[in-house]
mmCIF file of C-alpha atoms and ligand atoms in Angstrom:
data_model
loop_
_atom_site.group_PDB
_atom_site.id
_atom_site.type_symbol
_atom_site.label_atom_id
_atom_site.label_comp_id
_atom_site.label_asym_id
_atom_site.label_seq_id
_atom_site.Cartn_x
_atom_site.Cartn_y
_atom_site.Cartn_z
ATOM 1 C CA MET A 1 -75.398 -3.440 11.502
ATOM 2 C CA SER A 2 -71.888 -3.223 10.988
ATOM 3 C CA ARG A 3 -70.198 0.674 11.446
ATOM 4 C CA SER A 4 -67.676 2.470 9.052
ATOM 5 C CA LEU A 5 -65.853 5.108 9.265
ATOM 6 C CA SER A 6 -63.514 7.479 7.762
ATOM 7 C CA LEU A 7 -62.702 11.521 6.734
ATOM 8 C CA ILE A 8 -60.425 13.565 3.755
ATOM 9 C CA THR A 9 -58.979 16.563 4.678
ATOM 10 C CA PRO A 10 -59.440 19.532 2.897
ATOM 11 C CA SER A 11 -55.516 20.421 2.336
ATOM 12 C CA GLY A 12 -56.152 20.322 -1.769
ATOM 13 C CA HIS A 13 -58.615 20.206 -4.788
ATOM 14 C CA LEU A 14 -59.197 16.006 -4.474
ATOM 15 C CA THR A 15 -57.432 13.907 -6.302
ATOM 16 C CA LEU A 16 -57.900 10.343 -8.389
ATOM 17 C CA GLY A 17 -55.983 8.965 -5.504
ATOM 18 C CA ASN A 18 -58.451 9.976 -3.035
ATOM 19 C CA TYR A 19 -61.227 8.866 -5.025
ATOM 20 C CA LEU A 20 -59.493 5.395 -6.258
ATOM 21 C CA GLY A 21 -57.693 4.890 -2.516
ATOM 22 C CA ALA A 22 -60.871 6.548 -0.481
ATOM 23 C CA LEU A 23 -64.073 7.755 -1.913
ATOM 24 C CA ARG A 24 -65.092 5.156 -4.033
ATOM 25 C CA PRO A 25 -64.335 2.512 -1.286
ATOM 26 C CA MET A 26 -66.375 4.175 0.769
ATOM 27 C CA ALA A 27 -69.334 4.623 -1.687
ATOM 28 C CA GLU A 28 -69.533 0.576 -1.774
ATOM 29 C CA ARG A 29 -69.353 0.117 2.313
ATOM 30 C CA GLN A 30 -72.482 1.979 1.771
ATOM 31 C CA ALA A 31 -74.412 -1.507 0.892
ATOM 32 C CA ALA A 32 -73.446 -3.060 4.234
ATOM 33 C CA SER A 33 -72.366 -0.621 6.581
ATOM 34 C CA ASP A 34 -73.601 2.080 8.511
ATOM 35 C CA CYS A 35 -71.197 5.055 7.626
ATOM 36 C CA TYR A 36 -70.077 8.131 8.754
ATOM 37 C CA TYR A 37 -67.743 10.145 6.749
ATOM 38 C CA GLY A 38 -66.447 13.387 7.272
ATOM 39 C CA VAL A 39 -64.109 16.378 6.375
ATOM 40 C CA SER A 40 -61.269 16.621 8.186
ATOM 41 C CA ASP A 41 -60.801 20.594 8.784
ATOM 42 C CA LEU A 42 -58.666 20.263 11.839
ATOM 43 C CA HIS A 43 -56.518 18.358 10.377
ATOM 44 C CA ALA A 44 -55.578 20.867 7.627
ATOM 45 C CA LEU A 45 -54.292 23.469 10.088
ATOM 46 C CA THR A 46 -51.564 20.834 10.746
ATOM 47 C CA THR A 47 -49.480 22.940 8.429
ATOM 48 C CA ARG A 48 -48.983 26.531 6.975
ATOM 49 C CA HIS A 49 -52.478 27.557 5.197
ATOM 50 C CA ASP A 50 -54.762 30.052 4.394
ATOM 51 C CA PRO A 51 -58.049 30.585 6.006
ATOM 52 C CA ASP A 52 -60.542 31.720 2.767
ATOM 53 C CA ARG A 53 -58.392 28.900 0.638
ATOM 54 C CA LEU A 54 -60.037 25.687 3.438
ATOM 55 C CA ARG A 55 -63.066 27.285 3.446
ATOM 56 C CA VAL A 56 -63.570 26.929 -0.031
ATOM 57 C CA LEU A 57 -61.755 23.763 -0.261
ATOM 58 C CA THR A 58 -64.166 22.804 2.544
ATOM 59 C CA ALA A 59 -67.123 23.501 0.488
ATOM 60 C CA GLU A 60 -65.960 22.176 -2.818
ATOM 61 C CA GLN A 61 -64.867 18.545 -0.617
ATOM 62 C CA GLN A 62 -68.363 18.609 0.655
ATOM 63 C CA ARG A 63 -70.206 18.656 -2.542
ATOM 64 C CA LEU A 64 -67.762 16.416 -4.189
ATOM 65 C CA MET A 65 -68.336 14.004 -1.069
ATOM 66 C CA VAL A 66 -72.110 13.895 -2.473
ATOM 67 C CA ALA A 67 -71.403 13.695 -5.922
ATOM 68 C CA ALA A 68 -69.145 10.528 -5.692
ATOM 69 C CA GLY A 69 -72.361 8.793 -4.233
ATOM 70 C CA LEU A 70 -71.944 8.760 0.120
ATOM 71 C CA ASP A 71 -75.731 9.962 -0.282
ATOM 72 C CA ARG A 72 -76.671 7.049 1.884
ATOM 73 C CA SER A 73 -74.016 8.283 4.959
ATOM 74 C CA THR A 74 -73.637 10.298 8.145
ATOM 75 C CA LEU A 75 -72.078 13.454 6.412
ATOM 76 C CA PHE A 76 -70.271 15.686 8.494
ATOM 77 C CA VAL A 77 -67.189 18.848 8.505
ATOM 78 C CA GLN A 78 -65.023 17.754 11.946
ATOM 79 C CA SER A 79 -64.484 21.463 14.073
ATOM 80 C CA ARG A 80 -68.762 21.321 13.768
ATOM 81 C CA VAL A 81 -68.589 18.321 15.983
ATOM 82 C CA THR A 82 -66.799 19.100 18.867
ATOM 83 C CA ALA A 83 -66.450 15.970 20.257
ATOM 84 C CA HIS A 84 -63.870 15.857 18.259
ATOM 85 C CA ALA A 85 -61.134 18.049 20.036
ATOM 86 C CA GLU A 86 -62.405 17.081 23.349
ATOM 87 C CA LEU A 87 -61.624 13.431 22.646
ATOM 88 C CA THR A 88 -58.324 14.535 21.706
ATOM 89 C CA TYR A 89 -56.999 15.612 24.420
ATOM 90 C CA LEU A 90 -58.277 12.897 26.423
ATOM 91 C CA LEU A 91 -56.380 11.053 24.037
ATOM 92 C CA GLU A 92 -53.086 11.899 24.382
ATOM 93 C CA CYS A 93 -53.244 11.391 27.679
ATOM 94 C CA VAL A 94 -53.285 7.815 26.488
ATOM 95 C CA ALA A 95 -51.152 7.294 23.548
ATOM 96 C CA THR A 96 -47.133 8.456 23.751
ATOM 97 C CA THR A 97 -44.492 10.999 21.985
ATOM 98 C CA GLY A 98 -42.600 7.746 21.726
ATOM 99 C CA GLU A 99 -45.162 6.278 19.159
ATOM 100 C CA LEU A 100 -45.928 9.108 17.847
ATOM 101 C CA ASN A 101 -42.255 9.929 16.530
ATOM 102 C CA ARG A 102 -41.960 6.532 14.824
ATOM 103 C CA MET A 103 -44.860 8.022 12.330
ATOM 104 C CA ILE A 104 -43.714 8.241 9.522
ATOM 105 C CA GLN A 105 -45.733 11.103 7.877
ATOM 106 C CA PHE A 106 -44.030 13.396 10.743
ATOM 107 C CA LYS A 107 -40.780 12.296 10.011
ATOM 108 C CA GLU A 108 -41.168 13.418 6.738
ATOM 109 C CA LYS A 109 -42.930 16.747 6.883
ATOM 110 C CA GLY A 110 -41.965 17.886 10.032
ATOM 111 C CA ARG A 111 -39.515 16.173 12.836
ATOM 112 C CA ASP A 112 -36.579 18.484 13.638
ATOM 113 C CA ARG A 113 -38.150 21.867 12.101
ATOM 114 C CA PRO A 114 -38.469 24.245 14.756
ATOM 115 C CA SER A 115 -41.401 25.699 13.253
ATOM 116 C CA THR A 116 -43.354 22.617 12.990
ATOM 117 C CA ARG A 117 -46.890 23.205 14.249
ATOM 118 C CA CYS A 118 -47.706 20.994 17.491
ATOM 119 C CA SER A 119 -50.281 19.668 15.909
ATOM 120 C CA LEU A 120 -48.149 18.138 13.136
ATOM 121 C CA PHE A 121 -47.018 15.896 15.958
ATOM 122 C CA THR A 122 -50.117 14.866 17.528
ATOM 123 C CA TYR A 123 -52.273 14.805 14.057
ATOM 124 C CA PRO A 124 -52.260 10.936 14.734
ATOM 125 C CA VAL A 125 -54.595 11.093 17.952
ATOM 126 C CA LEU A 126 -57.106 13.732 16.797
ATOM 127 C CA MET A 127 -57.317 11.005 14.101
ATOM 128 C CA ALA A 128 -57.821 8.523 16.511
ATOM 129 C CA ALA A 129 -60.339 10.027 18.275
ATOM 130 C CA ASP A 130 -61.944 10.638 14.571
ATOM 131 C CA ILE A 131 -62.368 6.812 14.416
ATOM 132 C CA LEU A 132 -63.089 5.444 18.075
ATOM 133 C CA LEU A 133 -65.672 8.246 18.910
ATOM 134 C CA TYR A 134 -67.656 6.183 16.358
ATOM 135 C CA ARG A 135 -66.919 2.897 17.818
ATOM 136 C CA PRO A 136 -66.849 1.317 13.849
ATOM 137 C CA GLU A 137 -65.664 -2.030 12.586
ATOM 138 C CA THR A 138 -63.505 -0.650 9.510
ATOM 139 C CA VAL A 139 -61.935 2.070 8.308
ATOM 140 C CA PRO A 140 -61.585 2.227 4.790
ATOM 141 C CA VAL A 141 -58.673 4.435 3.810
ATOM 142 C CA GLY A 142 -56.039 4.031 1.207
ATOM 143 C CA ASP A 143 -52.370 2.496 1.739
ATOM 144 C CA ASP A 144 -50.631 5.650 3.299
ATOM 145 C CA GLN A 145 -53.315 5.958 6.192
ATOM 146 C CA ARG A 146 -52.641 2.320 7.527
ATOM 147 C CA GLN A 147 -49.930 3.155 10.143
ATOM 148 C CA HIS A 148 -52.217 5.757 11.723
ATOM 149 C CA VAL A 149 -54.826 3.476 12.274
ATOM 150 C CA GLU A 150 -52.725 1.129 13.548
ATOM 151 C CA LEU A 151 -52.131 3.669 15.966
ATOM 152 C CA ALA A 152 -55.834 4.250 16.483
ATOM 153 C CA ARG A 153 -55.962 0.317 17.023
ATOM 154 C CA ASP A 154 -53.085 0.442 20.023
ATOM 155 C CA VAL A 155 -54.189 3.636 21.543
ATOM 156 C CA ALA A 156 -57.922 1.961 22.236
ATOM 157 C CA GLN A 157 -56.515 -1.724 23.110
ATOM 158 C CA ARG A 158 -54.213 0.399 25.555
ATOM 159 C CA PHE A 159 -57.194 2.558 26.868
ATOM 160 C CA ASN A 160 -59.695 -0.454 27.000
ATOM 161 C CA ALA A 161 -56.932 -2.759 29.177
ATOM 162 C CA THR A 162 -56.264 0.901 31.647
ATOM 163 C CA TYR A 163 -59.668 1.971 32.357
ATOM 164 C CA GLY A 164 -62.600 -0.475 31.101
ATOM 165 C CA GLU A 165 -63.174 -1.340 27.614
ATOM 166 C CA VAL A 166 -64.692 1.554 26.136
ATOM 167 C CA PHE A 167 -63.758 1.421 22.709
ATOM 168 C CA THR A 168 -64.322 -1.077 19.564
ATOM 169 C CA VAL A 169 -60.793 -1.506 17.671
ATOM 170 C CA PRO A 170 -61.327 -1.204 14.455
ATOM 171 C CA ARG A 171 -59.990 -2.815 11.226
ATOM 172 C CA VAL A 172 -58.235 -1.107 8.299
ATOM 173 C CA THR A 173 -59.330 -1.710 4.881
ATOM 174 C CA THR A 174 -57.267 -0.855 1.445
ATOM 175 C CA PRO A 175 -58.894 -1.119 -1.779
ATOM 176 C CA PRO A 176 -57.869 -4.200 -4.386
ATOM 177 C CA ALA A 177 -56.435 -1.427 -7.185
ATOM 178 C CA GLY A 178 -55.699 2.367 -6.437
ATOM 179 C CA ALA A 179 -54.858 2.109 -2.562
ATOM 180 C CA ARG A 180 -51.949 3.764 -3.668
ATOM 181 C CA VAL A 181 -52.055 5.334 -6.652
ATOM 182 C CA MET A 182 -48.302 7.314 -7.348
ATOM 183 C CA ASP A 183 -47.853 10.762 -8.941
ATOM 184 C CA LEU A 184 -47.469 11.057 -12.824
ATOM 185 C CA ALA A 185 -44.473 12.768 -12.949
ATOM 186 C CA GLU A 186 -42.795 11.618 -10.175
ATOM 187 C CA PRO A 187 -44.101 8.018 -9.580
ATOM 188 C CA THR A 188 -41.780 7.297 -6.815
ATOM 189 C CA ARG A 189 -44.225 10.155 -4.507
ATOM 190 C CA LYS A 190 -47.598 9.327 -3.827
ATOM 191 C CA MET A 191 -49.863 11.237 -5.557
ATOM 192 C CA SER A 192 -51.092 14.058 -3.049
ATOM 193 C CA GLY A 193 -53.668 16.556 -3.057
ATOM 194 C CA SER A 194 -51.800 19.394 -1.200
ATOM 195 C CA SER A 195 -49.000 19.014 -4.702
ATOM 196 C CA PRO A 196 -49.159 23.070 -6.010
ATOM 197 C CA GLU A 197 -52.261 23.414 -8.123
ATOM 198 C CA ASP A 198 -50.944 23.414 -11.902
ATOM 199 C CA HIS A 199 -48.674 20.075 -10.526
ATOM 200 C CA PRO A 200 -48.746 18.029 -13.957
ATOM 201 C CA GLY A 201 -48.250 14.794 -12.281
ATOM 202 C CA CYS A 202 -51.351 14.831 -9.747
ATOM 203 C CA LEU A 203 -54.981 14.183 -11.674
ATOM 204 C CA ARG A 204 -57.604 16.002 -10.116
ATOM 205 C CA LEU A 205 -61.103 15.026 -9.450
ATOM 206 C CA LEU A 206 -62.315 18.174 -11.265
ATOM 207 C CA ASP A 207 -60.109 18.439 -14.293
ATOM 208 C CA PRO A 208 -61.235 18.525 -17.604
ATOM 209 C CA PRO A 209 -60.957 16.197 -20.326
ATOM 210 C CA ASP A 210 -58.213 18.068 -22.224
ATOM 211 C CA VAL A 211 -56.474 18.638 -19.284
ATOM 212 C CA VAL A 212 -56.327 14.785 -18.108
ATOM 213 C CA ARG A 213 -55.363 13.817 -21.569
ATOM 214 C CA ARG A 214 -52.339 15.997 -21.494
ATOM 215 C CA LYS A 215 -51.158 15.075 -17.622
ATOM 216 C CA VAL A 216 -51.434 11.678 -18.674
ATOM 217 C CA ALA A 217 -49.738 12.490 -21.694
ATOM 218 C CA ARG A 218 -46.805 13.921 -20.290
ATOM 219 C CA ALA A 219 -46.366 10.761 -17.366
ATOM 220 C CA VAL A 220 -43.340 9.619 -16.816
ATOM 221 C CA THR A 221 -42.747 5.836 -18.408
ATOM 222 C CA ASP A 222 -39.068 5.058 -19.442
ATOM 223 C CA SER A 223 -37.107 4.486 -22.176
ATOM 224 C CA ASP A 224 -37.920 0.603 -22.611
ATOM 225 C CA THR A 225 -39.253 -0.070 -26.108
ATOM 226 C CA GLY A 226 -39.000 -4.115 -25.824
ATOM 227 C CA ALA A 227 -42.137 -5.746 -26.827
ATOM 228 C CA ASP A 228 -42.833 -6.675 -23.211
ATOM 229 C CA ALA A 229 -42.012 -3.174 -22.808
ATOM 230 C CA VAL A 230 -45.583 -2.619 -20.908
ATOM 231 C CA ARG A 231 -45.414 -4.583 -17.676
ATOM 232 C CA ALA A 232 -45.769 -3.820 -14.120
ATOM 233 C CA ASP A 233 -42.562 -3.953 -12.204
ATOM 234 C CA ARG A 234 -42.851 -1.536 -9.149
ATOM 235 C CA GLU A 235 -39.071 -1.241 -8.687
ATOM 236 C CA ALA A 236 -37.975 -1.048 -12.507
ATOM 237 C CA LYS A 237 -40.396 0.626 -14.235
ATOM 238 C CA PRO A 238 -42.273 2.404 -11.147
ATOM 239 C CA GLY A 239 -44.398 4.917 -14.223
ATOM 240 C CA VAL A 240 -45.446 2.370 -16.043
ATOM 241 C CA THR A 241 -46.530 0.054 -12.984
ATOM 242 C CA ASN A 242 -48.352 3.045 -11.652
ATOM 243 C CA LEU A 243 -50.427 3.700 -15.022
ATOM 244 C CA LEU A 244 -50.874 0.229 -15.461
ATOM 245 C CA ASP A 245 -52.684 0.050 -11.763
ATOM 246 C CA ILE A 246 -54.668 3.433 -12.522
ATOM 247 C CA LEU A 247 -55.912 1.591 -15.758
ATOM 248 C CA THR A 248 -57.095 -1.932 -13.482
ATOM 249 C CA ALA A 249 -58.437 0.626 -10.834
ATOM 250 C CA CYS A 250 -60.597 2.537 -13.629
ATOM 251 C CA GLY A 251 -62.323 -1.033 -14.739
ATOM 252 C CA ALA A 252 -60.304 -1.521 -18.190
ATOM 253 C CA SER A 253 -58.161 -3.773 -19.429
ATOM 254 C CA ALA A 254 -54.814 -3.959 -20.371
ATOM 255 C CA GLU A 255 -54.820 -6.548 -22.653
ATOM 256 C CA GLY A 256 -53.141 -5.854 -26.492
ATOM 257 C CA LEU A 257 -51.515 -2.332 -25.074
ATOM 258 C CA HIS A 258 -47.695 -2.932 -26.643
ATOM 259 C CA THR A 259 -46.550 0.285 -26.755
ATOM 260 C CA TYR A 260 -46.565 3.770 -23.921
ATOM 261 C CA GLY A 261 -48.352 5.616 -26.263
ATOM 262 C CA ALA A 262 -51.455 2.503 -26.669
ATOM 263 C CA LEU A 263 -51.609 2.721 -22.725
ATOM 264 C CA LYS A 264 -51.516 6.413 -22.403
ATOM 265 C CA ALA A 265 -54.391 6.715 -24.191
ATOM 266 C CA ALA A 266 -56.106 3.254 -22.704
ATOM 267 C CA VAL A 267 -55.574 4.993 -19.351
ATOM 268 C CA THR A 268 -57.021 8.757 -20.347
ATOM 269 C CA ASP A 269 -59.909 7.174 -21.524
ATOM 270 C CA ALA A 270 -60.707 4.985 -18.282
ATOM 271 C CA VAL A 271 -59.602 7.929 -16.195
ATOM 272 C CA ILE A 272 -62.017 9.953 -17.806
ATOM 273 C CA ALA A 273 -64.683 7.555 -17.807
ATOM 274 C CA VAL A 274 -64.518 7.599 -14.506
ATOM 275 C CA LEU A 275 -64.841 11.521 -14.370
ATOM 276 C CA GLU A 276 -67.082 12.630 -15.934
ATOM 277 C CA PRO A 277 -69.974 10.808 -14.167
ATOM 278 C CA LEU A 278 -68.837 11.964 -10.987
ATOM 279 C CA GLN A 279 -68.663 15.976 -12.643
ATOM 280 C CA GLN A 280 -71.514 16.410 -13.951
ATOM 281 C CA ARG A 281 -73.631 14.963 -10.316
ATOM 282 C CA TYR A 282 -71.381 17.910 -8.809
ATOM 283 C CA ALA A 283 -72.077 20.139 -11.689
ATOM 284 C CA ASP A 284 -75.934 19.710 -10.688
ATOM 285 C CA LEU A 285 -76.017 19.814 -6.992
ATOM 286 C CA ASP A 286 -78.084 22.673 -5.179
ATOM 287 C CA PRO A 287 -75.026 24.089 -2.658
ATOM 288 C CA ALA A 288 -77.543 24.683 -0.234
ATOM 289 C CA GLU A 289 -78.969 21.341 -0.373
ATOM 290 C CA VAL A 290 -75.418 19.545 0.089
ATOM 291 C CA ALA A 291 -75.202 22.060 3.287
ATOM 292 C CA ALA A 292 -78.507 20.822 4.968
ATOM 293 C CA VAL A 293 -77.439 17.320 4.204
ATOM 294 C CA PHE A 294 -74.242 18.602 6.290
ATOM 295 C CA GLU A 295 -75.750 19.923 8.793
ATOM 296 C CA ALA A 296 -78.637 16.857 9.514
ATOM 297 C CA GLY A 297 -75.494 14.458 9.470
ATOM 298 C CA GLU A 298 -73.408 16.783 12.665
ATOM 299 C CA GLN A 299 -76.600 16.955 14.439
ATOM 300 C CA ARG A 300 -76.600 12.570 14.165
ATOM 301 C CA CYS A 301 -73.196 12.619 14.893
ATOM 302 C CA ARG A 302 -73.644 15.076 18.355
ATOM 303 C CA GLU A 303 -76.232 12.538 19.491
ATOM 304 C CA VAL A 304 -74.018 9.373 18.386
ATOM 305 C CA THR A 305 -71.059 10.500 20.073
ATOM 306 C CA ALA A 306 -72.007 12.334 23.446
ATOM 307 C CA PRO A 307 -72.822 9.009 25.103
ATOM 308 C CA VAL A 308 -69.058 7.604 23.783
ATOM 309 C CA LEU A 309 -67.266 10.556 25.124
ATOM 310 C CA ALA A 310 -69.443 10.239 28.609
ATOM 311 C CA ASP A 311 -68.182 6.935 28.833
ATOM 312 C CA VAL A 312 -64.318 8.117 27.895
ATOM 313 C CA ARG A 313 -64.895 11.072 31.029
ATOM 314 C CA ARG A 314 -66.191 8.349 33.636
ATOM 315 C CA ALA A 315 -63.513 5.966 33.156
ATOM 316 C CA MET A 316 -60.863 8.483 33.332
ATOM 317 C CA GLY A 317 -62.194 9.940 36.643
ATOM 318 C CA LEU A 318 -63.481 13.190 35.467
HETATM 319 P P1 TYM B 1 -55.799 12.437 3.573
HETATM 320 O O1 TYM B 1 -56.957 13.233 2.822
HETATM 321 O O2 TYM B 1 -54.540 12.642 2.710
HETATM 322 O O3 TYM B 1 -56.440 11.480 2.009
HETATM 323 C C1 TYM B 1 -57.980 10.903 2.220
HETATM 324 C C2 TYM B 1 -57.951 9.534 1.654
HETATM 325 O O4 TYM B 1 -57.388 9.466 0.144
HETATM 326 C C3 TYM B 1 -56.772 8.637 0.778
HETATM 327 N N1 TYM B 1 -55.773 8.694 -0.410
HETATM 328 C C4 TYM B 1 -54.728 7.751 -1.500
HETATM 329 N N2 TYM B 1 -55.372 6.504 -1.699
HETATM 330 C C5 TYM B 1 -54.686 5.877 -2.637
HETATM 331 N N3 TYM B 1 -53.598 6.665 -3.578
HETATM 332 C C6 TYM B 1 -53.553 7.839 -3.315
HETATM 333 N N4 TYM B 1 -52.365 8.836 -3.633
HETATM 334 C C7 TYM B 1 -53.892 9.137 -2.030
HETATM 335 N N5 TYM B 1 -53.748 10.096 -1.901
HETATM 336 C C8 TYM B 1 -55.039 9.771 -0.789
HETATM 337 C C9 TYM B 1 -55.529 8.490 2.060
HETATM 338 O O5 TYM B 1 -55.456 7.219 2.140
HETATM 339 C C10 TYM B 1 -56.931 8.836 2.479
HETATM 340 O O6 TYM B 1 -58.115 7.448 3.058
HETATM 341 N N6 TYM B 1 -55.720 11.945 7.984
HETATM 342 C C11 TYM B 1 -56.279 11.423 7.079
HETATM 343 C C12 TYM B 1 -57.277 11.901 6.995
HETATM 344 C C13 TYM B 1 -58.309 11.423 8.188
HETATM 345 C C14 TYM B 1 -58.897 10.087 8.932
HETATM 346 C C15 TYM B 1 -59.287 10.187 9.818
HETATM 347 C C16 TYM B 1 -58.719 8.967 7.637
HETATM 348 C C17 TYM B 1 -58.506 12.541 9.690
HETATM 349 N N7 TYM B 1 -59.024 11.808 10.235
HETATM 350 C C18 TYM B 1 -60.121 8.759 10.334
HETATM 351 C C19 TYM B 1 -59.604 7.887 8.729
HETATM 352 C C20 TYM B 1 -60.297 7.966 10.022
HETATM 353 C C21 TYM B 1 -55.582 12.368 5.377
HETATM 354 O O7 TYM B 1 -54.893 13.205 5.964
HETATM 355 O O8 TYM B 1 -56.371 11.521 4.669
#
């Protein structure tokens, strides 16, 4: 059976972007793959963070992952499987500063700032370690993680060519709709979980229906009042295009929608219909059971990754 792997960082309350771009496709893969899905808490340490908040967000995300239907997967919290940190160092001896310098996320969030944490620079190596440790064939992610998965592929190929065939070279998969959900208030920016908690452009998975309604009602569109105003055009109409994308990704049709008011009403209904069952399952879950599912998953991860780490060490001469 083929293997899939993906992680999500608890750097904020999860968003509709996380769900449409990653969580839902991750759940769908369970039918055909042996899946390993994690909470990348180590990645949350790469920018300023509050330890208590991280603990709360980690537990919330664990529960949301179960509520989103990842119940046929091996679930884990990254920091509790120490092989991730160990392989990261070994892969830092394979990745180069040139390739890390080219990473868009680092360029945007940290390069040229002296207070940037070293770990923000090496972030993609930790991510490569997350992936390569499990020898997965596929990595389901949203569009913004493509470049990082590409780096993991390059590192795997270089390692195999230099030290012998140890790693599987994984393939990235992104969903046909919802791979890049944009911010409702600034539709040229990606919807990001690390936005301020009350940011109106960001739909959170645990937002109650009235909050969803308010945020969608305030979504930026444009001043076009023509008969064909409701149409996709990423360059000229980013706000409207984003709403149409969300509508499609939530399984609804844009047919017969001619005004922005009608479009927003349809998006509100479609988003609430997706979130409601998820929120219901979240409310029904027992946190102690969620913790037990993750503990069992972490034990399995230790068993699965130990031989891979041993192969890497041997190949590198340790
Ligand atoms: P993170 O936590 O930023 O995002 C988690 C997943 O959600 C997707 N995503 C989106 N998809 C569509 N539209 C959006 N607006 C949107 N925002 C986020 C992301 O593409 C991602 O799939 N470094 C990674 C986590 C990670 C990882 C890994 C992923 C760590 N190790 C190994 C895959 C494999 C991150 O911070 O994603």
